[in-house]
mmCIF file of N, CA and C in Angstrom:
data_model
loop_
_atom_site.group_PDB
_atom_site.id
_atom_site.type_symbol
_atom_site.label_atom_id
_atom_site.label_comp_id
_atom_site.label_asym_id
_atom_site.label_seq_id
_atom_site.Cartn_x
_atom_site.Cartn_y
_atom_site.Cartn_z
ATOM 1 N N UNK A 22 -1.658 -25.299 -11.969
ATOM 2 C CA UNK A 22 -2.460 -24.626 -12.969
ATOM 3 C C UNK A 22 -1.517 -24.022 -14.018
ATOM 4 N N UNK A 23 -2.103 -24.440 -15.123
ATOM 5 C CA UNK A 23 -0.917 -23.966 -16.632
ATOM 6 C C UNK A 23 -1.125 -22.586 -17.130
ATOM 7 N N UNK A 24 -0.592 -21.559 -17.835
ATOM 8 C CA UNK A 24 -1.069 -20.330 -18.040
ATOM 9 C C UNK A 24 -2.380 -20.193 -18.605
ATOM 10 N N UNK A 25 -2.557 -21.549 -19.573
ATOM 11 C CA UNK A 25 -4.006 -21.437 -20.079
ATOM 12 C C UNK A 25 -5.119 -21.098 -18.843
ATOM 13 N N UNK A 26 -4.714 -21.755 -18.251
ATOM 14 C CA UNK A 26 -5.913 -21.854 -17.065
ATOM 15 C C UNK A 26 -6.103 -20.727 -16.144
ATOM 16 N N UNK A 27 -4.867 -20.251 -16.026
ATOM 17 C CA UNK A 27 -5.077 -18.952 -15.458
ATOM 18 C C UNK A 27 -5.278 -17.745 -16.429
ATOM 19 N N UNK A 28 -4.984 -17.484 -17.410
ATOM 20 C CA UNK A 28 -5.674 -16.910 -18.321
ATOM 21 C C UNK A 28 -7.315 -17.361 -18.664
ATOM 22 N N UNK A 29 -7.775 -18.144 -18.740
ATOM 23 C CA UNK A 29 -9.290 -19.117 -18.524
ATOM 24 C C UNK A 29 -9.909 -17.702 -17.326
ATOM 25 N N UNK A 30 -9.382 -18.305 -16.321
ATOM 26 C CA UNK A 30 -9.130 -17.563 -15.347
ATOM 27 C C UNK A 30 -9.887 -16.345 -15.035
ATOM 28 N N UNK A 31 -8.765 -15.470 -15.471
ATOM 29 C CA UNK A 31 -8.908 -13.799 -15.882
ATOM 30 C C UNK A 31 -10.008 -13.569 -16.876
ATOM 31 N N UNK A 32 -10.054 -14.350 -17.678
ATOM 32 C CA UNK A 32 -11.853 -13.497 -18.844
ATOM 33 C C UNK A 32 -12.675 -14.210 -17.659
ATOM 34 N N UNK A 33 -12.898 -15.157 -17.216
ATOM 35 C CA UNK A 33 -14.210 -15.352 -16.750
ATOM 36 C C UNK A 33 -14.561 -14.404 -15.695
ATOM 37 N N UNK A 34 -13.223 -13.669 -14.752
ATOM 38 C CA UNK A 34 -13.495 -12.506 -14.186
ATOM 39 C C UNK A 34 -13.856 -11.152 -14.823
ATOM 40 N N UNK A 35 -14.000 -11.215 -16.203
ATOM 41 C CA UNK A 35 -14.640 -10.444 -16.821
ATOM 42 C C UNK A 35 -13.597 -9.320 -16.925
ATOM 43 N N UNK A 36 -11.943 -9.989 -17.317
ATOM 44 C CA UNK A 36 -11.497 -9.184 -17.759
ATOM 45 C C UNK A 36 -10.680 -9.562 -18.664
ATOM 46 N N UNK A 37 -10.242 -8.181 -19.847
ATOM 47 C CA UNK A 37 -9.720 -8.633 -20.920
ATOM 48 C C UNK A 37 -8.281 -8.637 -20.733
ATOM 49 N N UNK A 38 -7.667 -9.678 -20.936
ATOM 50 C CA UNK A 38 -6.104 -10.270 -21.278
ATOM 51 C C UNK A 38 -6.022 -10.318 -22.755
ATOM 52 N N UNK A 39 -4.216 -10.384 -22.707
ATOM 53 C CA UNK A 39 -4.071 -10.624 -24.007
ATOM 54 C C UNK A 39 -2.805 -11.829 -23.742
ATOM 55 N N UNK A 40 -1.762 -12.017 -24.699
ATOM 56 C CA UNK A 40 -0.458 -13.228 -24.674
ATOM 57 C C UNK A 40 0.406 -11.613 -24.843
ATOM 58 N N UNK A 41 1.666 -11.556 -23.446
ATOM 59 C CA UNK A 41 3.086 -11.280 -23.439
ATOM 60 C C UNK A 41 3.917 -12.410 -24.111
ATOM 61 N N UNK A 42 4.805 -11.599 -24.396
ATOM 62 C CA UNK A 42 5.712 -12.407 -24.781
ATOM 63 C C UNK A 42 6.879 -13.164 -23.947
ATOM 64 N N UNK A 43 7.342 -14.243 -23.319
ATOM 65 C CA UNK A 43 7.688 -14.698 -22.380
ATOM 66 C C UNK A 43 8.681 -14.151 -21.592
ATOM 67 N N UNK A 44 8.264 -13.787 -20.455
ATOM 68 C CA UNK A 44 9.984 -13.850 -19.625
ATOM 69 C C UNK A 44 9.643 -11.906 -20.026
ATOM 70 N N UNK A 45 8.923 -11.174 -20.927
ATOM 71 C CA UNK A 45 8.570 -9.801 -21.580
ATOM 72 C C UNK A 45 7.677 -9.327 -20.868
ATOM 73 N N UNK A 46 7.148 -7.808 -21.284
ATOM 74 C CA UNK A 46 6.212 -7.280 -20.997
ATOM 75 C C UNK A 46 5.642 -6.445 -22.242
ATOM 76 N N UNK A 47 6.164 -7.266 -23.575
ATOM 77 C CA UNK A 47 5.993 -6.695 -24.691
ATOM 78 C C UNK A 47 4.859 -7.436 -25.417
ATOM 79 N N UNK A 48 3.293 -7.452 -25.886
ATOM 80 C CA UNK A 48 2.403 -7.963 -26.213
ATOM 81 C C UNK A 48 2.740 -9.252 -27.599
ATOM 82 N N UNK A 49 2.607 -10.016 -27.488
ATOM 83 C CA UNK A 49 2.722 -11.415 -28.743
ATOM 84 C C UNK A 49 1.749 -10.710 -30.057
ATOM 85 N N UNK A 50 0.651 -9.768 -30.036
ATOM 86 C CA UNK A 50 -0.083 -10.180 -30.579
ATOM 87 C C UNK A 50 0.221 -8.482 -31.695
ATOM 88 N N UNK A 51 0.329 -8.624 -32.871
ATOM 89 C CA UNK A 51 0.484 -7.135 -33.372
ATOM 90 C C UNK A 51 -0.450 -6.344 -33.168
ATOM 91 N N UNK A 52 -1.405 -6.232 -32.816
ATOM 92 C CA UNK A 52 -2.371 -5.085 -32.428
ATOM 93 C C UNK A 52 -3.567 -5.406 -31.562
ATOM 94 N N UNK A 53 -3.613 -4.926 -30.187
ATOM 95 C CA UNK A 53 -4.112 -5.359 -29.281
ATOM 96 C C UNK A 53 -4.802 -4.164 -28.770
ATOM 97 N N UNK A 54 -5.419 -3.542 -29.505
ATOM 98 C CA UNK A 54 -6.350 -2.144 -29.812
ATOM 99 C C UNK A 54 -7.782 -2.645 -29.533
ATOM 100 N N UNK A 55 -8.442 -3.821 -30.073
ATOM 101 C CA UNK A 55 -9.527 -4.383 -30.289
ATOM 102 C C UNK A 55 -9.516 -4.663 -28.946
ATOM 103 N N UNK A 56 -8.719 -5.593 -27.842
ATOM 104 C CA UNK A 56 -8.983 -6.220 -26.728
ATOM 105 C C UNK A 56 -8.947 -4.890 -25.870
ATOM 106 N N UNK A 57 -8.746 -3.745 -26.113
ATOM 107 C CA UNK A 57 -8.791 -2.378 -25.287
ATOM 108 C C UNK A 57 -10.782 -1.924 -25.165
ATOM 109 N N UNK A 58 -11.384 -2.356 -26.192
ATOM 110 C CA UNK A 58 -12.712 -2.765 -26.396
ATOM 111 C C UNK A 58 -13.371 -3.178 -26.132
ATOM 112 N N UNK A 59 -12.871 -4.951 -26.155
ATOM 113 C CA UNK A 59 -13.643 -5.976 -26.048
ATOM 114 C C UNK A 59 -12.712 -7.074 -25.274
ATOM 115 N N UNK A 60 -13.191 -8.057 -24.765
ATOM 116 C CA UNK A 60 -12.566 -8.990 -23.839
ATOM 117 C C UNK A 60 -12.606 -10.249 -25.343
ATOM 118 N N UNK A 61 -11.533 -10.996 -24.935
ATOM 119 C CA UNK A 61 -11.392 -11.626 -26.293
ATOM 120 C C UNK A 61 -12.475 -12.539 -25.874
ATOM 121 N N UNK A 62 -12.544 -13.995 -26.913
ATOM 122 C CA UNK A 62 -13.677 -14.886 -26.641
ATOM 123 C C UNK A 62 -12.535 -16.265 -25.791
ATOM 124 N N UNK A 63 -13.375 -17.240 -25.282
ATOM 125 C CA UNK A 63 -12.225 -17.948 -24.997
ATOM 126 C C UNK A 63 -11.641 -18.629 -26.059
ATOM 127 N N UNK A 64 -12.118 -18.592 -27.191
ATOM 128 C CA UNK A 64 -11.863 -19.462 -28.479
ATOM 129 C C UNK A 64 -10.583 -18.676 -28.932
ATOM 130 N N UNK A 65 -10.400 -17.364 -28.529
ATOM 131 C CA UNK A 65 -8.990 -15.989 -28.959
ATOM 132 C C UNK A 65 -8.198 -17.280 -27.960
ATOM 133 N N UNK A 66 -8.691 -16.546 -26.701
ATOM 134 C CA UNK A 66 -7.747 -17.604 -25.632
ATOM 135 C C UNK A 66 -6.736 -18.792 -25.861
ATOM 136 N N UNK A 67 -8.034 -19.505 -26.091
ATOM 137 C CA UNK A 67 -7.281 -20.970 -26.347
ATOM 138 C C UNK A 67 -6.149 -21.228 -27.474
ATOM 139 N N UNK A 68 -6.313 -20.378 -28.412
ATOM 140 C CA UNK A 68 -5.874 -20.283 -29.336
ATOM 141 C C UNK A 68 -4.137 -19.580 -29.638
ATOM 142 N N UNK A 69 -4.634 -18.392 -28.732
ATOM 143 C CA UNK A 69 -3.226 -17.665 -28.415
ATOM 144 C C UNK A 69 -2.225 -18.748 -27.260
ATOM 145 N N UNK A 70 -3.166 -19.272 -26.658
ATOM 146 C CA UNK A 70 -1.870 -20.558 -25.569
ATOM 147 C C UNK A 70 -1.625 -21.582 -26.373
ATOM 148 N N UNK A 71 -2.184 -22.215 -27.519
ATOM 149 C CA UNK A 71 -2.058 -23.030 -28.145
ATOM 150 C C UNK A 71 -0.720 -22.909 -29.136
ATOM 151 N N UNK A 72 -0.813 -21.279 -29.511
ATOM 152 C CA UNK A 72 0.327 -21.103 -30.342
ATOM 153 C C UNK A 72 1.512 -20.687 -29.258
ATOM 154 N N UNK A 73 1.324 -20.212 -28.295
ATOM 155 C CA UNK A 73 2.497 -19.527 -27.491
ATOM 156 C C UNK A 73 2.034 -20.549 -26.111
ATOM 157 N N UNK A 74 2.414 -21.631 -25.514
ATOM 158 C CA UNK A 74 2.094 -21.911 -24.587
ATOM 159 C C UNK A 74 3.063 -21.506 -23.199
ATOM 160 N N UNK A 75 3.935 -20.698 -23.562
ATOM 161 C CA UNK A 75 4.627 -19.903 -22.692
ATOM 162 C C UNK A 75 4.569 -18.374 -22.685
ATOM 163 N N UNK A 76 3.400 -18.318 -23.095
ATOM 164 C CA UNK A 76 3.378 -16.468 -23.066
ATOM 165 C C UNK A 76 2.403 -16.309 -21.415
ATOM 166 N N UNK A 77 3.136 -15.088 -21.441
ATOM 167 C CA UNK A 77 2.625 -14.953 -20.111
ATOM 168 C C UNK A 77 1.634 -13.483 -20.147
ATOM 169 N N UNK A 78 0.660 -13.583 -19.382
ATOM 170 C CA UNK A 78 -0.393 -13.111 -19.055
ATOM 171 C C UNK A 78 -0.337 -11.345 -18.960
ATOM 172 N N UNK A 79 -1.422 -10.722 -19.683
ATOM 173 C CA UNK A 79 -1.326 -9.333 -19.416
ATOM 174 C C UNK A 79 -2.850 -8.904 -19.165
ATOM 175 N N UNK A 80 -3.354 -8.047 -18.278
ATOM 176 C CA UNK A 80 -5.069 -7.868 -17.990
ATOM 177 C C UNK A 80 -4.843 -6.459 -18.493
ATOM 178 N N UNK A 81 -5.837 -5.758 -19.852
ATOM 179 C CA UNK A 81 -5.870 -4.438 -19.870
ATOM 180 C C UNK A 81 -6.492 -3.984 -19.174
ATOM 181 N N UNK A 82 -6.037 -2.581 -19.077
ATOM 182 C CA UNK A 82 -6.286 -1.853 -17.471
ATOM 183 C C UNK A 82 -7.568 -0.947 -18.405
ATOM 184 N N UNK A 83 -8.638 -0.319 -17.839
ATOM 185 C CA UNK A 83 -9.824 0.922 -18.492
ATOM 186 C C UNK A 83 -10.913 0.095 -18.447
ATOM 187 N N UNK A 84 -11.857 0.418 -18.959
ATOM 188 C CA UNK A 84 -13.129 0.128 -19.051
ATOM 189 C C UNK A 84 -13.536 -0.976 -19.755
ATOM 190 N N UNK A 85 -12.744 -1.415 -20.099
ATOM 191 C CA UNK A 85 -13.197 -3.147 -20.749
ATOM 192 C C UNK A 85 -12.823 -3.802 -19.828
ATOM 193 N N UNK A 86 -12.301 -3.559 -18.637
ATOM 194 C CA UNK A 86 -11.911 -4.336 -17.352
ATOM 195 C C UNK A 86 -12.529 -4.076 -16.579
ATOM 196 N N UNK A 87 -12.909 -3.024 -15.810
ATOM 197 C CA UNK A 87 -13.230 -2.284 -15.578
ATOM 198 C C UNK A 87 -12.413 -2.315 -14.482
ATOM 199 N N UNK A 88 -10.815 -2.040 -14.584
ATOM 200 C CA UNK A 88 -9.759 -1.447 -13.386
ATOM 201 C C UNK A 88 -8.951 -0.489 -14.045
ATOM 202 N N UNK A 89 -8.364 -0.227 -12.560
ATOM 203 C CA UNK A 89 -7.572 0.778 -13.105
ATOM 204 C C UNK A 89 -6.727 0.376 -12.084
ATOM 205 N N UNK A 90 -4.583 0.468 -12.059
ATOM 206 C CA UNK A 90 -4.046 0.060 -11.260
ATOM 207 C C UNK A 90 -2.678 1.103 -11.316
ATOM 208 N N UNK A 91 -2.582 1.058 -9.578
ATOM 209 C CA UNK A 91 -1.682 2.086 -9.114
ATOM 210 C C UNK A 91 -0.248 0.833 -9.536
ATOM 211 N N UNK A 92 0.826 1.496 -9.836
ATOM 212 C CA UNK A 92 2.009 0.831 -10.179
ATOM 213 C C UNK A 92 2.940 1.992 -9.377
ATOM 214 N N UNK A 93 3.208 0.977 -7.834
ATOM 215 C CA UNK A 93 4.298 1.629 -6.735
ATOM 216 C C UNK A 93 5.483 0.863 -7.362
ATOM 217 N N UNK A 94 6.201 1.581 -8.226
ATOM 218 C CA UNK A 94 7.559 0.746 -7.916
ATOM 219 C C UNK A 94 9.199 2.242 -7.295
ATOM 220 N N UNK A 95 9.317 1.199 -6.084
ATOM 221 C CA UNK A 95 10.398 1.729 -5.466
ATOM 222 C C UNK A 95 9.466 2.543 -4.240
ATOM 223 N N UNK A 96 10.904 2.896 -3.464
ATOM 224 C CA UNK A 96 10.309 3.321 -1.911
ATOM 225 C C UNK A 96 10.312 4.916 -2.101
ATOM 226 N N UNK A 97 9.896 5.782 -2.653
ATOM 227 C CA UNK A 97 9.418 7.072 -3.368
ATOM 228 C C UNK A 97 8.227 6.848 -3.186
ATOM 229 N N UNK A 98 7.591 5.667 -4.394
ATOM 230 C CA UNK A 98 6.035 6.009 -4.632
ATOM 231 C C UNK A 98 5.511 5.373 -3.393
ATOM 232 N N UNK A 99 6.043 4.165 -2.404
ATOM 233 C CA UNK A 99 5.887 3.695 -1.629
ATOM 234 C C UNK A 99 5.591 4.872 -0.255
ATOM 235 N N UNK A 100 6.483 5.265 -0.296
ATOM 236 C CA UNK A 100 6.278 6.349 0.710
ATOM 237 C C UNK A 100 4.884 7.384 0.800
ATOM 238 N N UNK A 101 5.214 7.886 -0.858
ATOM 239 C CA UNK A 101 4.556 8.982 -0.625
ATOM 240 C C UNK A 101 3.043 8.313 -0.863
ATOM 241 N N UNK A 102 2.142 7.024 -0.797
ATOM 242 C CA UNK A 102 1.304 6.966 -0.688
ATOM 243 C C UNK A 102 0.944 6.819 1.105
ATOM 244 N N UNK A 103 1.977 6.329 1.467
ATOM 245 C CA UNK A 103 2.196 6.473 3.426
ATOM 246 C C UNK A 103 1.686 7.484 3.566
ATOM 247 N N UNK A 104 2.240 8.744 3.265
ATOM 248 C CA UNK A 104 2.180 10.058 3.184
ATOM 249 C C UNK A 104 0.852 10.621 3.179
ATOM 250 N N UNK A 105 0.188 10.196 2.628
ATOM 251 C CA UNK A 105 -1.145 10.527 1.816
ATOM 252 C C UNK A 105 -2.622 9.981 2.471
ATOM 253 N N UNK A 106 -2.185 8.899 3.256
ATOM 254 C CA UNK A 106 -3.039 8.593 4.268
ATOM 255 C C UNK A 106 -3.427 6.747 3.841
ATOM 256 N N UNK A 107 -2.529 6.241 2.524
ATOM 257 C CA UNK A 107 -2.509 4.964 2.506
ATOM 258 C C UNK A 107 -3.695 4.830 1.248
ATOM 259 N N UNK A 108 -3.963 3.667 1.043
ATOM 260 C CA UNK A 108 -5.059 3.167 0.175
ATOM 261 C C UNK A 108 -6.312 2.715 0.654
ATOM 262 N N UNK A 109 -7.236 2.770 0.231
ATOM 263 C CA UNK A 109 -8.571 1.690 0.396
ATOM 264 C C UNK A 109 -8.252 0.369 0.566
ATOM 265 N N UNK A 110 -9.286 -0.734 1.297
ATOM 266 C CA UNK A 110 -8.830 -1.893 1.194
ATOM 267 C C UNK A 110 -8.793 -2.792 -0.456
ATOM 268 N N UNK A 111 -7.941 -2.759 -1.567
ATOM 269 C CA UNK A 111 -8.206 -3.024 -2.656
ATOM 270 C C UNK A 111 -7.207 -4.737 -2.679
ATOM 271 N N UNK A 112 -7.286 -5.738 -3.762
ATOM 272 C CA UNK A 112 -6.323 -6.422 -4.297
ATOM 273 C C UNK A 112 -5.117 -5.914 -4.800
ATOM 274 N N UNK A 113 -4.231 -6.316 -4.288
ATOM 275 C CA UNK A 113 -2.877 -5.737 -4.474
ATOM 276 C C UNK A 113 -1.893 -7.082 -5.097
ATOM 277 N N UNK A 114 -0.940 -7.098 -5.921
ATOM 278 C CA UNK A 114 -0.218 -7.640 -5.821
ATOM 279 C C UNK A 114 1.374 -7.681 -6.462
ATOM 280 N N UNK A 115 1.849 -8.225 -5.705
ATOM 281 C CA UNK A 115 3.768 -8.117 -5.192
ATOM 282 C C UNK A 115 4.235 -7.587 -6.470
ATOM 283 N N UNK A 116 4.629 -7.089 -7.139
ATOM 284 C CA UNK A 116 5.541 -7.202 -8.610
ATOM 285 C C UNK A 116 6.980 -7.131 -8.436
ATOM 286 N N UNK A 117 7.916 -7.344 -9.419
ATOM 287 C CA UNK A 117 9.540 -7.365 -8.829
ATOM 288 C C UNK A 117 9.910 -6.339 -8.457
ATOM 289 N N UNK A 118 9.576 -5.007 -8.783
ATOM 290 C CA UNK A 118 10.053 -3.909 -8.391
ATOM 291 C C UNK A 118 9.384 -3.053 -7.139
ATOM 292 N N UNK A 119 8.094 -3.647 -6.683
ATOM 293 C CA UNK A 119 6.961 -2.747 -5.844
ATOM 294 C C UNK A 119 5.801 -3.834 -5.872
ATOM 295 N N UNK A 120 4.484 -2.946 -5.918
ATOM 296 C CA UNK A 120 3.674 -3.211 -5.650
ATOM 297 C C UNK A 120 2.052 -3.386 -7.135
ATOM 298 N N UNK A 121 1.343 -3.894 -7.558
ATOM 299 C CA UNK A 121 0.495 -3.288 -8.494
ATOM 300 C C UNK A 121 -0.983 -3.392 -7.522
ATOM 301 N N UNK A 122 -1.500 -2.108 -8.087
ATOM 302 C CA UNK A 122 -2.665 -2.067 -6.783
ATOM 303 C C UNK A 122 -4.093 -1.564 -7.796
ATOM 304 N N UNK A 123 -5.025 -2.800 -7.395
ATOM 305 C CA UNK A 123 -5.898 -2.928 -8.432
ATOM 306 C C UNK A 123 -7.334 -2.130 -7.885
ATOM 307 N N UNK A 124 -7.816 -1.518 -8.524
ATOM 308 C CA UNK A 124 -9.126 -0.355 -8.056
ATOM 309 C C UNK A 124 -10.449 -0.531 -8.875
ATOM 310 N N UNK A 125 -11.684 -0.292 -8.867
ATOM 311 C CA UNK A 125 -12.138 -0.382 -9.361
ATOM 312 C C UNK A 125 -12.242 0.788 -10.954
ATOM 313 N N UNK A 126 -12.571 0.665 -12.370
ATOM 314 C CA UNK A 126 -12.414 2.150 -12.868
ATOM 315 C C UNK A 126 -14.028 2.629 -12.649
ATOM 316 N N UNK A 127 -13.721 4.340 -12.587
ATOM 317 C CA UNK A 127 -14.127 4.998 -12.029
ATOM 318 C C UNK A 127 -15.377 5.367 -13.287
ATOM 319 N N UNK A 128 -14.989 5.184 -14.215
ATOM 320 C CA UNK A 128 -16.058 5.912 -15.828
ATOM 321 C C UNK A 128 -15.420 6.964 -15.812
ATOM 322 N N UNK A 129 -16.183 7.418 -17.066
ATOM 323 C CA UNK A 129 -15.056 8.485 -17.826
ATOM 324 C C UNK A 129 -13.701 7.795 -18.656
ATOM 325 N N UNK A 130 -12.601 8.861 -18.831
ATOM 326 C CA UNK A 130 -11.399 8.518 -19.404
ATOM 327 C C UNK A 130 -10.783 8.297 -18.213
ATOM 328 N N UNK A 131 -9.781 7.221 -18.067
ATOM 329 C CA UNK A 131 -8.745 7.727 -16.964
ATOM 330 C C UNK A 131 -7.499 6.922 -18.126
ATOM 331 N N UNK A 132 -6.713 7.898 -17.862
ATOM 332 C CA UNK A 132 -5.455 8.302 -18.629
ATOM 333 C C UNK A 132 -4.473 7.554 -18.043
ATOM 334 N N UNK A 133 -3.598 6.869 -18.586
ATOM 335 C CA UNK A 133 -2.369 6.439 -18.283
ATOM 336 C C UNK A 133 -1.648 7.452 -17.598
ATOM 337 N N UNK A 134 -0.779 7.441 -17.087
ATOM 338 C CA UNK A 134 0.291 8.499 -15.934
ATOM 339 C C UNK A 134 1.486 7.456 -15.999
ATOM 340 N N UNK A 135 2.629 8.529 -15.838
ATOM 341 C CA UNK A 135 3.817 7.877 -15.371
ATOM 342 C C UNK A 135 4.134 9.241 -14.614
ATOM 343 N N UNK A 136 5.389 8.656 -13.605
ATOM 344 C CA UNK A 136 5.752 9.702 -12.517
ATOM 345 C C UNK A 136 4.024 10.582 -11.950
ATOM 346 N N UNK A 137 3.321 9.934 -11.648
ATOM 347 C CA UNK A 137 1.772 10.602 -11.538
ATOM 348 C C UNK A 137 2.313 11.389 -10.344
ATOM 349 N N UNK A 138 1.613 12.588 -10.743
ATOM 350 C CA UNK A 138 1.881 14.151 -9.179
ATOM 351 C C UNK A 138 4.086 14.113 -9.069
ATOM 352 N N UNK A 139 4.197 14.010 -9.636
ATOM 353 C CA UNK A 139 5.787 14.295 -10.110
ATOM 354 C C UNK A 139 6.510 13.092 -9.439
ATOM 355 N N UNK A 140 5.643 12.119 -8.940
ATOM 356 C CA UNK A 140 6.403 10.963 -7.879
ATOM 357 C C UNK A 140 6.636 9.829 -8.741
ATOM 358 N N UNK A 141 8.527 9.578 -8.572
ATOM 359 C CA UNK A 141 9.765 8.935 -9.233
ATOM 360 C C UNK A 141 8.849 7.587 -8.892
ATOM 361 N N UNK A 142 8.350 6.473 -10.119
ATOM 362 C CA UNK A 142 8.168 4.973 -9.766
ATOM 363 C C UNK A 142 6.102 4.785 -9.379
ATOM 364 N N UNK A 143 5.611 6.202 -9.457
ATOM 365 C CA UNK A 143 4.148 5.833 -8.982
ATOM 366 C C UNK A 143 3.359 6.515 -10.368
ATOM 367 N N UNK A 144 2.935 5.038 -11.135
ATOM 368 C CA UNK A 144 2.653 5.118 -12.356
ATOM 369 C C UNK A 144 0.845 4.552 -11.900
ATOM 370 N N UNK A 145 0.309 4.782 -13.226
ATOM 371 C CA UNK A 145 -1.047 4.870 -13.167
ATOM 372 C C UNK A 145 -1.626 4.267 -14.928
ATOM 373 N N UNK A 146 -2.426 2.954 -14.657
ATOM 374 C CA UNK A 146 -2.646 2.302 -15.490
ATOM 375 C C UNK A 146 -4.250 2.457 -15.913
ATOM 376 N N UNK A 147 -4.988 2.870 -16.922
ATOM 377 C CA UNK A 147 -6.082 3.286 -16.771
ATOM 378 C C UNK A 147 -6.446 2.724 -18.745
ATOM 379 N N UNK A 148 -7.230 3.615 -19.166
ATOM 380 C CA UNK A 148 -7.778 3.078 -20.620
ATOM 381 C C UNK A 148 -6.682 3.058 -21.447
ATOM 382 N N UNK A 149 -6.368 1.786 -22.087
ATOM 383 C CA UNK A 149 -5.078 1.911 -23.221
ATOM 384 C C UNK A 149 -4.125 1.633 -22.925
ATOM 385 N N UNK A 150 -4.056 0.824 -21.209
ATOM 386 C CA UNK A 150 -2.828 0.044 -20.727
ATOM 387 C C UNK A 150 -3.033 -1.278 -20.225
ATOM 388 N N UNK A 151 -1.896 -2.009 -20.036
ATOM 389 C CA UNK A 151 -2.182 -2.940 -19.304
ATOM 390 C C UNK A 151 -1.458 -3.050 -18.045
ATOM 391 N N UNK A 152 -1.139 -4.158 -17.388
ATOM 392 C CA UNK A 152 -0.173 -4.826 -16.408
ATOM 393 C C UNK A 152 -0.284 -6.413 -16.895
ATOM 394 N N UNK A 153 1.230 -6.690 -16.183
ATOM 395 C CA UNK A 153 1.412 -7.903 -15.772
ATOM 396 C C UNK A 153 0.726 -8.567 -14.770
ATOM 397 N N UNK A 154 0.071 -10.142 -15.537
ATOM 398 C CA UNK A 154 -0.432 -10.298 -14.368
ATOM 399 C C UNK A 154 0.221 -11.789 -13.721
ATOM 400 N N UNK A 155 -0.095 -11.808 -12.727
ATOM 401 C CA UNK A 155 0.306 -13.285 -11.963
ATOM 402 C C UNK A 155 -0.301 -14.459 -12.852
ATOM 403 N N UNK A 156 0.286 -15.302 -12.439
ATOM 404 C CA UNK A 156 1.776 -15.981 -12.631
ATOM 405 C C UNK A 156 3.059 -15.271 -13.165
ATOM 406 N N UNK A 157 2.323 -14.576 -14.096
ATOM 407 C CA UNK A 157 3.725 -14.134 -15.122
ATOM 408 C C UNK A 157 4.612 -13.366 -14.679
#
């Protein structure tokens, strides 16, 4: 399966992606404010793999997705969710540094976080962010 397809993919799960820039985690597209909104059409889609057929995949995190995702990276944030009594059973998956752990969003605002509750590596992705997603 080619990135198109897994991007295909991701909107039909009814969530909004945009094009990284390859091998990056820096967005292709100059302003990606609108897809914080709205989920693009697949006609955006096709279009953005057509021009970048190596950009790799990003799902915004808030209420046009409707997720929100814990970002464990390193054995700090790892721990201290041990600590805490662990997670719900949610989709999780591997990233190079940790873990990204996908939730449903809750309504309301939920705010981006870094170092969330003062813990080094346990970041918090909510309206106005994204993640990397697999393949990429």
């Amino acid at each position: 399966m080619d990135m198109l397809q897994h991007a295909i993919r991701y909107l039909q799960y009814g969530f909004s992606i945009i094009p990284l820039r390859p091998n990056e985690k820096k967005p292709l597209l100059s302003s990606w404010t609108t897809y914080q909104q709205r989920q693009p059409t697949e006609e955006e889609v096709r279009g953005w793999w057509e021009k970048w057929p190596n950009a790799n995949i990003a799902i915004v995190t808030g209420r046009t997705s409707g997720l929100a995702v814990l970002d464990l990276d390193g054995q700090e944030a790892l721990e201290f969710v041990k600590v805490q009594g662990g997670l719900p059973p949610t989709p999780c998956v591997k990233t190079g540094k940790g873990w990204h752990v996908y939730l449903a969003h809750p309504g309301g605002c939920v705010a981006n976080a870094v170092a969330l509750g003062g813990v080094k590596g346990l970041d918090l992705r909510g309206d106005g962010g994204y993640v990397v997603a697999p393949p990429s």
